[in-house]
Amino acid sequence: MGKGKLFVLSGPSGVGKGTVLDKLLSDFKDVQYSVSATTRKPRPGEKDGVDYFFLSREKFFKMVENNEFIEWAEVHNNYYGTPKIFVDKCLAEGKDVILEIDIQGARQVKKLYPDAIFIFLVPPSLNELKRRLNHRGSEDEKNMKIRLNNAEDELKEVKNYDYKVVNDRLDDAVEKLKSIIIAEKCKIREEDCQ
Amino acid sequence: MGKGKLFVLSGPSGVGKGTVLDKLLSDFKDVQYSVSATTRKPRPGEKDGVDYFFLSREKFFKMVENNEFIEWAEVHNNYYGTPKIFVDKCLAEGKDVILEIDIQGARQVKKLYPDAIFIFLVPPSLNELKRRLNHRGSEDEKNMKIRLNNAEDELKEVKNYDYKVVNDRLDDAVEKLKSIIIAEKCKIREEDCQ
């Protein structure tokens, strides 16, 4: 049994990373979700070590100090991070791990795991993203413009990725993601050539 | 729409390439089977241009002379070849093409299509290959030894391939093959980065 592979799912905000990943994980058991750490309180039904590692702020910042996160960020006054030890343990056990993360986080991951497989989830088109944002009904003209400019910039990041998956129909996007994982496991490794 | 991709399915004789490919093609319509040319007579139900291009010997050897085959070979006094024009036309139309071929043929394909995706189908183990050969009941001890030696040599070819698929359970092998095709279509291309 070889080492596991790390898959990184990223893409512009609002593209549907979470939905695609949830569906993948419910269909496909051969990949381990990378559990994040957070300082926010568990919601009803959430389990420590499954949904998140729930940490005190003290513990969280100790881990930040000790460089124990692959990346971390603040969102709405709570802190979230990806514990390196959890990912490394899974990989060493030969498990494949999938990590869902925003584009800035993905850049951090690339520095630490240059051999990870980077998958970029994109909307079918900028127009479609606009339509989806419009649909939310919460965007004024100016905010919409900023968001679309950001999305255009973010879409240029694709050049740093290995695969691109268009999130047009959910089932298709999930099948593509699953196919990428299965195919990567079939790639010839050095140990096959001995 | 970009150019199509060429997929080459190869592996030791007896490993089950034809069975895996037949099942793939019946499940999955997004790839075009590379139709071979042959000098043998059509069997009942076989259609020209679908199962084979049925050619006279004269026509076949004219094509050989004109380098119109990617590769060709003689089997039981009939001739078989892969017409280059058919493959090239499909690729230019943006269709993905899959070619099933023995290991020597695959080497020829690699010279003409270095960017093709090479997939190696292998038995679960040499012991399993032995068991399968034993099962045929038509091999004496000496022939068996020669075949197994050949298979061992052939398995070393894996280093020239991009992917390895173990033909353990048929459905799994077909799913892997299909996943490789889907994943390859998601790979970032130069035109994605402009």
Short mmCIF file of C-alpha atoms in Angstrom, two decimals:
data_model
loop_
_atom_site.label_atom_id
_atom_site.label_comp_id
_atom_site.label_asym_id
_atom_site.label_seq_id
_atom_site.Cartn_x
_atom_site.Cartn_y
_atom_site.Cartn_z
CA MET A 1 0.00 0.00 0.00
CA GLY A 2 1.44 3.36 -1.06
CA LYS A 3 1.02 6.74 0.54
CA GLY A 4 -2.35 8.41 0.14
CA LYS A 5 -2.90 11.36 -2.16
CA LEU A 6 -4.10 14.82 -1.17
CA PHE A 7 -6.86 16.36 -3.28
CA VAL A 8 -7.60 20.06 -2.98
CA LEU A 9 -10.98 21.36 -4.13
CA SER A 10 -11.07 25.11 -4.59
CA GLY A 11 -12.70 27.79 -6.74
CA PRO A 12 -14.34 31.23 -6.57
CA SER A 13 -16.66 31.89 -3.65
CA GLY A 14 -20.27 30.98 -4.35
CA VAL A 15 -19.40 28.38 -6.98
CA GLY A 16 -20.76 25.50 -4.88
CA LYS A 17 -17.66 23.74 -3.49
CA GLY A 18 -19.43 22.62 -0.32
CA THR A 19 -22.46 21.21 -2.13
CA VAL A 20 -20.32 19.26 -4.59
CA LEU A 21 -18.09 17.89 -1.84
CA ASP A 22 -21.02 16.87 0.42
CA LYS A 23 -22.57 14.92 -2.45
CA LEU A 24 -19.23 13.29 -3.30
CA LEU A 25 -18.65 12.18 0.28
CA SER A 26 -22.13 10.70 0.60
CA ASP A 27 -21.67 8.68 -2.65
CA PHE A 28 -18.04 7.71 -2.42
CA LYS A 29 -16.33 6.23 0.61
CA ASP A 30 -12.79 5.90 -0.71
CA VAL A 31 -11.69 9.36 0.28
CA GLN A 32 -11.30 10.98 3.69
CA TYR A 33 -12.65 14.47 4.28
CA SER A 34 -10.08 16.73 5.87
CA VAL A 35 -11.65 17.74 9.19
CA SER A 36 -11.05 21.41 10.11
CA ALA A 37 -10.49 22.86 13.54
CA THR A 38 -12.66 25.75 14.72
CA THR A 39 -13.18 27.96 17.74
CA ARG A 40 -16.91 28.27 17.17
CA LYS A 41 -19.32 26.29 19.35
CA PRO A 42 -20.69 23.01 17.98
CA ARG A 43 -24.20 23.22 16.51
CA PRO A 44 -26.74 20.56 17.50
CA GLY A 45 -25.76 17.23 15.93
CA GLU A 46 -22.19 18.23 15.09
CA LYS A 47 -19.58 15.78 16.34
CA ASP A 48 -16.07 16.61 17.49
CA GLY A 49 -13.53 14.98 15.17
CA VAL A 50 -16.14 14.32 12.49
CA ASP A 51 -17.60 17.68 11.50
CA TYR A 52 -14.89 19.75 13.14
CA PHE A 53 -12.29 19.60 15.85
CA PHE A 54 -13.83 22.02 18.36
CA LEU A 55 -11.09 23.95 20.11
CA SER A 56 -10.80 26.75 22.67
CA ARG A 57 -9.25 29.97 21.40
CA GLU A 58 -6.24 29.28 23.61
CA LYS A 59 -5.65 25.87 22.08
CA PHE A 60 -6.27 27.24 18.59
CA PHE A 61 -3.69 30.01 18.93
CA LYS A 62 -1.18 27.66 20.47
CA MET A 63 -1.50 25.58 17.30
CA VAL A 64 -1.11 28.71 15.17
CA GLU A 65 2.08 29.58 17.06
CA ASN A 66 3.45 26.07 16.60
CA ASN A 67 2.74 26.09 12.86
CA GLU A 68 0.37 23.18 13.26
CA PHE A 69 -2.10 24.46 10.66
CA ILE A 70 -1.70 24.09 6.92
CA GLU A 71 -3.70 27.31 6.74
CA TRP A 72 -6.07 29.19 9.00
CA ALA A 73 -8.45 32.16 8.72
CA GLU A 74 -10.97 34.23 10.64
CA VAL A 75 -14.59 34.19 9.55
CA HIS A 76 -17.25 36.19 11.42
CA ASN A 77 -15.17 36.39 14.57
CA ASN A 78 -14.51 32.66 14.69
CA TYR A 79 -11.29 30.94 13.66
CA TYR A 80 -10.95 28.00 11.31
CA GLY A 81 -7.85 26.00 10.43
CA THR A 82 -6.67 22.82 8.73
CA PRO A 83 -4.60 20.73 11.16
CA LYS A 84 -1.50 19.40 9.44
CA ILE A 85 -1.21 16.38 11.73
CA PHE A 86 -4.63 15.03 10.75
CA VAL A 87 -3.91 15.27 7.02
CA ASP A 88 -0.41 13.80 7.39
CA LYS A 89 -1.65 10.88 9.51
CA CYS A 90 -4.31 9.95 6.94
CA LEU A 91 -1.83 10.17 4.06
CA ALA A 92 0.72 8.04 5.94
CA GLU A 93 -1.97 5.40 6.52
CA GLY A 94 -2.50 5.28 2.75
CA LYS A 95 -5.82 7.12 2.85
CA ASP A 96 -6.65 9.69 0.22
CA VAL A 97 -7.68 13.01 1.68
CA ILE A 98 -9.82 15.77 0.20
CA LEU A 99 -9.64 19.34 1.36
CA GLU A 100 -12.18 22.06 0.45
CA ILE A 101 -10.70 25.50 0.65
CA ASP A 102 -10.88 29.01 -0.82
CA ILE A 103 -8.38 30.15 -3.43
CA GLN A 104 -6.05 31.91 -1.00
CA GLY A 105 -6.00 28.86 1.25
CA ALA A 106 -5.22 26.65 -1.73
CA ARG A 107 -2.10 28.71 -2.43
CA GLN A 108 -0.90 27.98 1.10
CA VAL A 109 -1.56 24.26 0.64
CA LYS A 110 0.44 24.27 -2.58
CA LYS A 111 3.51 25.53 -0.74
CA LEU A 112 3.36 22.70 1.81
CA TYR A 113 2.07 19.94 -0.51
CA PRO A 114 3.39 20.65 -3.99
CA ASP A 115 2.42 17.11 -5.08
CA ALA A 116 -1.22 17.47 -4.09
CA ILE A 117 -3.83 17.34 -6.86
CA PHE A 118 -5.45 20.76 -7.33
CA ILE A 119 -9.00 20.85 -8.68
CA PHE A 120 -10.65 24.11 -9.68
CA LEU A 121 -14.43 24.32 -9.57
CA VAL A 122 -15.83 26.99 -11.89
CA PRO A 123 -19.26 28.33 -12.78
CA PRO A 124 -20.48 27.52 -16.30
CA SER A 125 -19.82 31.19 -17.23
CA LEU A 126 -19.46 34.64 -15.72
CA ASN A 127 -23.00 35.35 -16.90
CA GLU A 128 -24.24 32.33 -15.01
CA LEU A 129 -22.42 33.49 -11.88
CA LYS A 130 -24.09 36.89 -12.33
CA ARG A 131 -27.46 35.20 -12.67
CA ARG A 132 -26.84 33.19 -9.50
CA LEU A 133 -25.79 36.29 -7.59
CA ASN A 134 -28.84 38.18 -8.91
CA HIS A 135 -30.95 35.30 -7.76
CA ARG A 136 -29.81 35.89 -4.21
CA GLY A 137 -31.45 39.31 -4.52
CA SER A 138 -29.08 40.80 -1.97
CA GLU A 139 -26.62 42.53 -4.24
CA ASP A 140 -26.77 46.16 -5.31
CA GLU A 141 -25.24 47.21 -8.63
CA LYS A 142 -21.93 48.29 -7.13
CA ASN A 143 -21.39 45.18 -5.00
CA MET A 144 -22.30 43.01 -7.93
CA LYS A 145 -19.62 44.71 -10.03
CA ILE A 146 -16.99 44.18 -7.33
CA ARG A 147 -17.94 40.55 -6.93
CA LEU A 148 -17.83 39.93 -10.66
CA ASN A 149 -14.44 41.63 -10.96
CA ASN A 150 -13.16 39.46 -8.14
CA ALA A 151 -14.56 36.37 -9.80
CA GLU A 152 -12.85 37.30 -13.07
CA ASP A 153 -9.54 37.65 -11.22
CA GLU A 154 -10.11 34.42 -9.34
CA LEU A 155 -10.87 32.52 -12.54
CA LYS A 156 -7.39 33.40 -13.79
CA GLU A 157 -6.01 31.24 -10.97
CA VAL A 158 -6.95 28.18 -13.01
CA LYS A 159 -3.42 28.07 -14.45
CA ASN A 160 -2.10 26.94 -11.06
CA TYR A 161 -4.42 23.91 -10.97
CA ASP A 162 -4.30 20.40 -12.41
CA TYR A 163 -7.98 19.95 -13.24
CA LYS A 164 -10.97 22.14 -13.97
CA VAL A 165 -14.52 21.01 -13.20
CA VAL A 166 -17.46 23.06 -14.41
CA ASN A 167 -20.25 23.12 -11.85
CA ASP A 168 -23.10 23.07 -14.33
CA ARG A 169 -25.20 20.10 -13.23
CA LEU A 170 -24.39 18.88 -9.70
CA ASP A 171 -24.35 15.18 -10.62
CA ASP A 172 -21.95 15.79 -13.49
CA ALA A 173 -19.61 17.83 -11.34
CA VAL A 174 -19.62 15.12 -8.65
CA GLU A 175 -18.94 12.41 -11.22
CA LYS A 176 -16.01 14.38 -12.61
CA LEU A 177 -14.54 14.94 -9.16
CA LYS A 178 -14.91 11.23 -8.35
CA SER A 179 -13.34 10.31 -11.70
CA ILE A 180 -10.34 12.52 -11.02
CA ILE A 181 -9.74 10.74 -7.71
CA ILE A 182 -10.12 7.26 -9.22
CA ALA A 183 -7.93 8.13 -12.22
CA GLU A 184 -5.20 9.64 -10.07
CA LYS A 185 -5.08 6.37 -8.12
CA CYS A 186 -4.44 4.52 -11.40
CA LYS A 187 -1.49 6.70 -12.42
CA ILE A 188 1.75 4.83 -12.82
CA ARG A 189 3.96 5.36 -9.78
CA GLU A 190 7.69 4.83 -9.52
CA GLU A 191 7.14 1.65 -7.54
CA ASP A 192 5.19 0.18 -10.51
CA CYS A 193 8.30 0.44 -12.66
CA GLN A 194 10.69 -1.64 -10.54
CA MET B 1 -14.31 22.89 -28.67
CA GLY B 2 -10.74 21.56 -28.44
CA LYS B 3 -9.17 18.66 -30.22
CA GLY B 4 -10.16 15.18 -29.08
CA LYS B 5 -7.84 12.96 -27.08
CA LEU B 6 -6.55 9.56 -28.09
CA PHE B 7 -6.71 6.79 -25.46
CA VAL B 8 -4.74 3.60 -26.00
CA LEU B 9 -5.77 0.48 -24.08
CA SER B 10 -3.11 -2.21 -24.06
CA GLY B 11 -1.75 -5.01 -21.89
CA PRO B 12 -0.51 -8.63 -21.99
CA SER B 13 -2.41 -11.03 -24.20
CA GLY B 14 -5.24 -12.77 -22.39
CA VAL B 15 -5.71 -10.03 -19.82
CA GLY B 16 -9.20 -9.15 -21.10
CA LYS B 17 -8.75 -5.91 -23.06
CA GLY B 18 -11.62 -6.70 -25.45
CA THR B 19 -14.08 -7.55 -22.68
CA VAL B 20 -13.30 -4.41 -20.72
CA LEU B 21 -13.55 -2.21 -23.81
CA ASP B 22 -16.84 -3.77 -24.99
CA LYS B 23 -18.41 -3.10 -21.61
CA LEU B 24 -17.07 0.45 -21.54
CA LEU B 25 -18.46 1.24 -24.98
CA SER B 26 -21.89 -0.14 -24.10
CA ASP B 27 -22.04 1.99 -20.91
CA PHE B 28 -20.35 5.17 -22.05
CA LYS B 29 -21.10 7.03 -25.25
CA ASP B 30 -18.60 9.90 -24.97
CA VAL B 31 -15.75 8.06 -26.65
CA GLN B 32 -15.37 6.77 -30.20
CA TYR B 33 -14.03 3.27 -30.78
CA SER B 34 -11.22 3.25 -33.31
CA VAL B 35 -12.53 1.04 -36.13
CA SER B 36 -9.87 -1.26 -37.61
CA ALA B 37 -9.48 -2.32 -41.20
CA THR B 38 -9.26 -6.03 -42.05
CA THR B 39 -8.94 -8.31 -45.04
CA ARG B 40 -11.05 -11.04 -43.45
CA LYS B 41 -14.64 -11.56 -44.61
CA PRO B 42 -17.43 -10.01 -42.52
CA ARG B 43 -19.21 -12.39 -40.14
CA PRO B 44 -23.02 -12.36 -40.03
CA GLY B 45 -24.20 -9.13 -38.40
CA GLU B 46 -20.89 -7.28 -38.76
CA LYS B 47 -21.22 -3.88 -40.43
CA ASP B 48 -18.64 -2.17 -42.61
CA GLY B 49 -17.41 1.01 -40.93
CA VAL B 50 -18.84 -0.01 -37.56
CA ASP B 51 -17.19 -3.30 -36.61
CA TYR B 52 -14.43 -3.10 -39.20
CA PHE B 53 -13.58 -1.52 -42.49
CA PHE B 54 -13.65 -4.61 -44.70
CA LEU B 55 -11.01 -4.28 -47.41
CA SER B 56 -9.62 -6.38 -50.25
CA ARG B 57 -6.00 -7.46 -49.88
CA GLU B 58 -5.08 -5.15 -52.76
CA LYS B 59 -6.62 -2.14 -51.07
CA PHE B 60 -5.09 -3.13 -47.71
CA PHE B 61 -1.56 -3.36 -49.12
CA LYS B 62 -1.95 -0.13 -51.04
CA MET B 63 -2.69 1.52 -47.67
CA VAL B 64 0.34 -0.19 -46.13
CA GLU B 65 2.52 1.16 -48.97
CA ASN B 66 1.14 4.66 -48.49
CA ASN B 67 1.76 4.60 -44.72
CA GLU B 68 -1.94 4.99 -44.09
CA PHE B 69 -1.95 2.66 -41.06
CA ILE B 70 -0.88 3.65 -37.57
CA GLU B 71 0.06 -0.03 -37.20
CA TRP B 72 -0.85 -3.28 -38.91
CA ALA B 73 -0.31 -7.01 -38.30
CA GLU B 74 -1.10 -10.43 -39.65
CA VAL B 75 -3.23 -12.78 -37.56
CA HIS B 76 -4.13 -16.26 -38.83
CA ASN B 77 -3.52 -15.34 -42.46
CA ASN B 78 -5.71 -12.24 -42.30
CA TYR B 79 -4.49 -8.66 -42.04
CA TYR B 80 -5.60 -6.05 -39.55
CA GLY B 81 -4.68 -2.39 -39.38
CA THR B 82 -5.59 0.92 -37.73
CA PRO B 83 -6.35 3.55 -40.38
CA LYS B 84 -4.71 6.83 -39.48
CA ILE B 85 -7.24 8.93 -41.37
CA PHE B 86 -10.16 7.62 -39.30
CA VAL B 87 -8.46 8.40 -35.98
CA ASP B 88 -7.25 11.81 -37.15
CA LYS B 89 -10.67 12.81 -38.47
CA CYS B 90 -12.37 11.95 -35.15
CA LEU B 91 -9.73 13.85 -33.14
CA ALA B 92 -10.03 16.90 -35.41
CA GLU B 93 -13.81 16.86 -34.88
CA GLY B 94 -13.16 17.02 -31.13
CA LYS B 95 -14.14 13.39 -30.50
CA ASP B 96 -12.16 11.29 -28.06
CA VAL B 97 -10.98 8.04 -29.56
CA ILE B 98 -10.09 4.76 -27.87
CA LEU B 99 -7.84 2.20 -29.45
CA GLU B 100 -7.40 -1.36 -28.19
CA ILE B 101 -4.10 -2.84 -29.21
CA ASP B 102 -1.37 -5.29 -28.19
CA ILE B 103 1.82 -4.10 -26.55
CA GLN B 104 3.89 -4.03 -29.73
CA GLY B 105 1.17 -2.08 -31.53
CA ALA B 106 1.02 0.39 -28.64
CA ARG B 107 4.71 1.15 -29.12
CA GLN B 108 4.00 2.09 -32.74
CA VAL B 109 1.13 4.33 -31.66
CA LYS B 110 3.39 6.11 -29.17
CA LYS B 111 5.77 7.10 -31.97
CA LEU B 112 3.00 8.73 -34.00
CA TYR B 113 0.90 10.07 -31.09
CA PRO B 114 3.26 10.89 -28.23
CA ASP B 115 0.48 12.89 -26.50
CA ALA B 116 -1.96 9.98 -26.44
CA ILE B 117 -3.00 8.60 -23.05
CA PHE B 118 -1.60 5.09 -22.55
CA ILE B 119 -3.50 2.74 -20.25
CA PHE B 120 -2.06 -0.62 -19.24
CA LEU B 121 -4.48 -3.39 -18.29
CA VAL B 122 -2.90 -5.99 -15.99
CA PRO B 123 -3.99 -9.22 -14.33
CA PRO B 124 -4.35 -9.09 -10.53
CA SER B 125 -1.12 -11.15 -10.30
CA LEU B 126 1.06 -13.53 -12.26
CA ASN B 127 -0.46 -16.36 -10.20
CA GLU B 128 -3.91 -15.28 -11.27
CA LEU B 129 -2.79 -15.22 -14.92
CA LYS B 130 -1.45 -18.76 -14.41
CA ARG B 131 -4.76 -19.82 -12.91
CA ARG B 132 -6.63 -18.32 -15.85
CA LEU B 133 -4.35 -20.06 -18.32
CA ASN B 134 -4.68 -23.36 -16.40
CA HIS B 135 -8.40 -22.91 -16.54
CA ARG B 136 -8.28 -22.96 -20.33
CA GLY B 137 -6.89 -26.48 -19.96
CA SER B 138 -5.06 -26.22 -23.27
CA GLU B 139 -1.55 -25.52 -22.04
CA ASP B 140 1.16 -28.08 -21.44
CA GLU B 141 3.86 -27.38 -18.84
CA LYS B 142 6.36 -26.02 -21.38
CA ASN B 143 3.96 -23.69 -23.16
CA MET B 144 2.71 -22.43 -19.84
CA LYS B 145 6.26 -21.52 -18.84
CA ILE B 146 6.88 -19.65 -22.09
CA ARG B 147 3.62 -17.74 -21.76
CA LEU B 148 4.34 -16.78 -18.16
CA ASN B 149 7.85 -15.63 -19.06
CA ASN B 150 6.40 -13.51 -21.85
CA ALA B 151 3.82 -12.09 -19.50
CA GLU B 152 6.54 -11.17 -17.00
CA ASP B 153 8.43 -9.35 -19.73
CA GLU B 154 5.29 -7.66 -20.95
CA LEU B 155 4.39 -6.45 -17.47
CA LYS B 156 7.69 -4.53 -17.39
CA GLU B 157 6.29 -2.36 -20.20
CA VAL B 158 4.16 -0.59 -17.60
CA LYS B 159 6.83 2.09 -17.25
CA ASN B 160 5.95 3.43 -20.71
CA TYR B 161 2.31 3.97 -19.76
CA ASP B 162 0.39 6.74 -18.01
CA TYR B 163 -2.12 4.61 -16.11
CA LYS B 164 -2.42 1.07 -14.82
CA VAL B 165 -5.78 -0.65 -14.41
CA VAL B 166 -5.96 -4.01 -12.66
CA ASN B 167 -8.52 -6.28 -14.31
CA ASP B 168 -9.73 -7.93 -11.13
CA ARG B 169 -13.49 -7.36 -11.23
CA LEU B 170 -14.81 -6.36 -14.67
CA ASP B 171 -17.08 -3.57 -13.36
CA ASP B 172 -14.23 -2.01 -11.38
CA ALA B 173 -11.88 -2.11 -14.35
CA VAL B 174 -14.52 -0.50 -16.58
CA GLU B 175 -15.20 2.21 -14.00
CA LYS B 176 -11.50 2.98 -13.75
CA LEU B 177 -11.13 3.19 -17.51
CA LYS B 178 -14.14 5.48 -17.74
CA SER B 179 -12.79 7.63 -14.87
CA ILE B 180 -9.46 8.03 -16.66
CA ILE B 181 -11.23 9.33 -19.76
CA ILE B 182 -13.45 11.73 -17.79
CA ALA B 183 -10.53 12.99 -15.67
CA GLU B 184 -8.29 13.53 -18.69
CA LYS B 185 -11.01 15.72 -20.19
CA CYS B 186 -10.93 17.86 -17.03
CA LYS B 187 -7.18 18.46 -17.17
CA ILE B 188 -6.21 22.10 -17.50
CA ARG B 189 -5.23 22.89 -21.09
CA GLU B 190 -3.20 25.78 -22.36
CA GLU B 191 -6.34 27.46 -23.68
CA ASP B 192 -7.78 27.51 -20.13
CA CYS B 193 -4.90 29.74 -19.03
CA GLN B 194 -5.35 32.61 -21.49
#
